[in-house]
XYZ file of C-alpha atoms in Angstrom:
281
model
C 35.999 36.687 23.316
C 37.861 33.781 21.729
C 36.160 31.395 24.174
C 32.689 32.562 23.090
C 33.638 32.310 19.434
C 34.899 28.746 19.945
C 31.707 27.779 21.798
C 29.594 29.210 18.963
C 31.619 27.302 16.380
C 31.218 24.045 18.305
C 27.463 24.519 18.594
C 27.231 25.298 14.890
C 29.223 22.174 14.021
C 27.080 20.017 16.310
C 23.936 21.407 14.704
C 25.198 20.483 11.275
C 25.815 16.930 12.511
C 22.075 16.461 12.974
C 20.901 18.410 9.927
C 18.526 16.746 7.516
C 20.167 15.964 4.186
C 17.754 16.556 1.300
C 19.899 14.251 -0.849
C 19.526 11.290 1.494
C 16.494 9.436 0.131
C 14.770 7.103 2.594
C 12.481 4.230 1.580
C 10.238 2.233 3.912
C 9.761 -1.466 3.135
C 7.265 -3.853 4.702
C 5.459 -7.091 4.009
C 5.826 -10.800 4.572
C 8.438 -13.392 3.595
C 9.240 -12.154 0.096
C 10.024 -8.663 1.408
C 11.782 -10.203 4.391
C 13.971 -12.165 1.982
C 13.571 -15.913 1.541
C 16.413 -16.865 -0.820
C 20.001 -17.213 0.283
C 22.282 -14.491 -1.009
C 25.650 -15.297 -2.516
C 28.911 -13.557 -3.371
C 27.532 -11.297 -6.089
C 24.938 -9.966 -3.647
C 27.438 -8.933 -0.969
C 30.245 -7.574 -3.151
C 30.692 -4.137 -4.677
C 27.923 -2.418 -2.700
C 28.228 1.346 -2.939
C 28.553 2.873 0.555
C 25.941 5.423 -0.561
C 23.418 2.587 -0.135
C 22.511 2.308 3.564
C 20.222 0.254 5.795
C 18.890 1.396 9.151
C 19.229 -1.664 11.355
C 15.894 -2.663 12.886
C 17.140 -5.298 15.359
C 20.386 -6.064 17.159
C 22.554 -8.564 15.251
C 25.704 -9.156 17.326
C 26.998 -11.855 14.967
C 26.897 -9.325 12.137
C 28.410 -6.561 14.264
C 25.265 -4.463 13.917
C 23.247 -2.583 16.513
C 19.646 -1.515 16.055
C 18.871 2.129 15.245
C 22.230 2.457 13.460
C 23.017 3.019 9.771
C 25.245 0.556 7.909
C 26.252 -0.048 4.301
C 23.409 -2.159 2.907
C 25.087 -5.544 2.782
C 22.431 -8.276 3.108
C 20.572 -9.274 5.172
C 18.528 -6.059 5.143
C 15.741 -7.320 7.389
C 16.483 -9.374 10.518
C 19.718 -11.168 11.347
C 19.149 -14.422 9.455
C 16.888 -13.355 6.626
C 17.865 -13.595 2.969
C 17.930 -11.615 -0.241
C 15.025 -9.189 -0.639
C 13.746 -6.942 -3.448
C 15.087 -4.026 -1.393
C 18.661 -5.134 -2.118
C 18.544 -4.603 -5.868
C 16.080 -1.745 -5.554
C 18.745 0.215 -3.693
C 21.580 -0.928 -5.908
C 19.646 0.154 -8.994
C 19.008 3.590 -7.512
C 22.583 4.357 -6.491
C 23.854 3.174 -9.884
C 21.630 5.680 -11.697
C 21.252 8.668 -9.371
C 23.756 11.530 -9.042
C 26.742 10.731 -6.822
C 25.610 13.235 -4.206
C 22.431 11.224 -3.554
C 22.419 8.501 -0.881
C 19.772 5.803 -0.424
C 18.520 4.474 2.908
C 16.351 1.400 3.471
C 14.187 0.506 6.461
C 12.759 -3.018 6.242
C 10.175 -4.308 8.733
C 8.755 -7.605 7.462
C 7.397 -10.802 9.000
C 7.150 -14.126 7.169
C 3.664 -15.551 6.863
C 1.921 -12.464 8.194
C -1.377 -11.108 6.968
C -1.648 -7.425 6.112
C -3.570 -7.004 9.372
C -0.264 -7.183 11.249
C 0.509 -3.638 10.057
C -2.873 -2.142 10.889
C -2.127 0.443 13.557
C -5.323 0.048 15.565
C -6.210 -3.510 14.651
C -3.081 -5.648 14.890
C -3.396 -6.963 18.445
C -6.316 -9.360 17.894
C -4.477 -10.779 14.896
C -1.220 -11.269 16.825
C -2.984 -13.360 19.455
C -3.957 -15.866 16.767
C -0.596 -16.404 15.055
C 1.711 -19.387 15.706
C 4.585 -19.164 18.164
C 7.319 -18.898 15.533
C 5.646 -15.784 14.122
C 5.158 -14.329 17.605
C 8.925 -14.643 18.055
C 9.537 -12.632 14.875
C 7.029 -9.997 15.943
C 8.710 -9.792 19.347
C 11.946 -8.729 17.625
C 10.048 -5.608 16.558
C 9.055 -4.920 20.164
C 5.720 -6.620 19.593
C 4.401 -4.016 17.160
C 5.885 -3.978 13.626
C 3.933 -0.901 12.511
C 5.047 1.128 15.527
C 8.629 -0.017 15.005
C 8.473 1.034 11.353
C 7.264 4.491 12.381
C 9.899 4.739 15.123
C 12.707 3.986 12.692
C 11.206 6.254 10.041
C 11.168 9.177 12.476
C 14.776 8.452 13.366
C 15.635 8.389 9.655
C 13.865 11.708 9.099
C 16.491 13.349 11.290
C 19.022 12.514 8.577
C 17.133 12.307 5.316
C 13.836 12.572 3.465
C 11.295 9.778 2.979
C 10.780 9.411 -0.760
C 8.707 6.269 -1.089
C 7.269 3.066 0.357
C 7.709 -0.488 -0.913
C 5.355 -3.331 -0.058
C 5.436 -6.990 -0.958
C 2.600 -8.813 0.754
C -0.494 -10.776 -0.146
C 0.206 -14.490 -0.038
C -1.496 -14.747 3.354
C -4.379 -12.559 2.127
C -4.934 -14.344 -1.170
C -8.367 -13.526 -2.638
C -9.059 -10.975 0.124
C -11.057 -8.361 -1.773
C -10.601 -5.897 1.110
C -6.817 -6.023 0.797
C -6.513 -2.766 -1.146
C -8.604 -0.950 1.451
C -6.463 -2.354 4.279
C -3.265 -1.266 2.522
C -4.735 2.198 2.072
C -5.433 2.382 5.803
C -1.789 1.569 6.562
C -0.558 4.035 3.953
C -2.812 6.795 5.307
C -1.603 6.148 8.850
C 2.018 6.410 7.706
C 1.273 9.698 5.968
C -0.288 11.077 9.153
C 2.179 9.692 11.677
C 5.225 10.783 9.663
C 3.731 14.082 8.465
C 4.134 13.104 4.815
C 2.266 14.301 1.746
C 0.732 11.483 -0.315
C 1.514 13.228 -3.610
C 5.206 13.214 -2.683
C 5.456 9.629 -1.384
C 4.555 6.899 -3.899
C 3.743 3.355 -2.850
C 5.231 0.543 -4.957
C 3.550 -2.857 -4.600
C 5.126 -5.972 -6.060
C 3.136 -8.779 -7.601
C 3.303 -12.242 -6.056
C 4.940 -15.110 -7.949
C 3.207 -14.926 -11.308
C 1.104 -17.447 -13.184
C 3.858 -17.915 -15.761
C 6.010 -19.311 -12.930
C 3.190 -21.450 -11.552
C 2.615 -19.082 -8.648
C 0.580 -20.690 -5.864
C -1.036 -17.339 -5.053
C -0.958 -15.779 -8.529
C -4.710 -15.109 -8.360
C -3.952 -12.394 -5.796
C -2.224 -10.349 -8.495
C -5.628 -9.373 -9.891
C -6.446 -7.732 -6.558
C -3.011 -6.104 -6.253
C -3.533 -4.663 -9.749
C -6.452 -2.635 -8.397
C -4.406 -0.858 -5.732
C -4.004 2.353 -7.815
C -7.799 2.682 -7.801
C -7.621 3.076 -4.004
C -4.258 4.823 -3.614
C -3.734 7.212 -6.554
C 0.016 7.500 -6.012
C 0.620 3.747 -6.074
C 2.188 1.546 -8.729
C 2.258 -2.203 -9.303
C 5.575 -3.901 -10.072
C 5.279 -6.906 -12.385
C 6.721 -10.237 -11.283
C 6.338 -11.846 -14.700
C 9.446 -13.827 -15.553
C 10.868 -13.579 -12.023
C 11.911 -17.147 -11.283
C 10.262 -18.947 -8.375
C 11.505 -21.451 -5.837
C 9.990 -24.959 -5.849
C 7.287 -23.961 -3.340
C 5.916 -21.480 -5.924
C 5.414 -18.953 -3.118
C 8.877 -17.409 -3.002
C 11.305 -16.123 -5.574
C 14.770 -17.478 -6.210
C 17.735 -15.171 -5.656
C 17.676 -14.358 -9.365
C 13.962 -13.635 -9.103
C 14.590 -11.186 -6.255
C 17.329 -9.466 -8.243
C 15.016 -8.998 -11.208
C 12.024 -7.901 -9.129
C 14.104 -5.522 -7.026
C 15.591 -3.971 -10.160
C 12.061 -3.367 -11.466
C 11.103 -1.626 -8.235
C 14.194 0.537 -8.704
C 13.537 1.361 -12.352
C 10.010 2.485 -11.497
C 11.167 4.634 -8.603
C 13.851 6.227 -10.758
C 11.199 7.214 -13.293
C 9.056 8.711 -10.526
C 12.075 10.651 -9.284
C 12.660 11.985 -12.778
C 15.560 9.702 -13.720
C 14.084 7.249 -16.241
C 16.289 4.326 -17.189
C 15.683 1.293 -19.306
C 14.800 -1.929 -17.522
C 17.577 -4.489 -17.513
C 15.361 -7.479 -18.311
């Protein structure tokens, strides 16, 4: 009798080990170089990170002691092994600083520098991939040749532990002045809702502006198109990049710009979650 009781207890414990935690909030991030992280991070970006803030590793990074498909404290880089600071860093830090202590945050970041939005189109990405330069093909190969499928694979793995609460995108430089961009983003969003069995009303999409005109943004004209995204996806919100400092190329943000932009993503998500806080800038 004791043996059966012990076996039952072990099975019950094992089951709990794989139970979904409703207080583990998962966020999917995708885009091109600004979501990938272009600026170098420094000491303030790697210190004092709350262990409640996690990243699900997308690729193997032996030099960082990280294996793909494994959760780690979200110390940058949060994309691939040699990427830089991303809006996701301070998005997550802002959330854990303002949410109840029982809530954890998990990030999944699948981004490719220089890529058009077509790279994430589930049924349309292959013709685009054949046309990209070799250096981008190498990045895509790290995601098993299909960034969208890899994003879904990791999201399903994350759903075993937590609940997907939102999606972050920062993309558009390579689609500047593409008036079909909002429709393409909607197609990707709809596919994610279907493939991950999510309800659009419960999963907002936050889209960041490109480097703004006030910073001399090389692609600032695209912000007018990004501004129209809520007309296509009702549960979407645009995050202003005004005042977020840019690097000399006027395409990417500085580390300080990423901190500010990421904090704005976080403040907006907190409000959507019912925890409004004042912006810090």
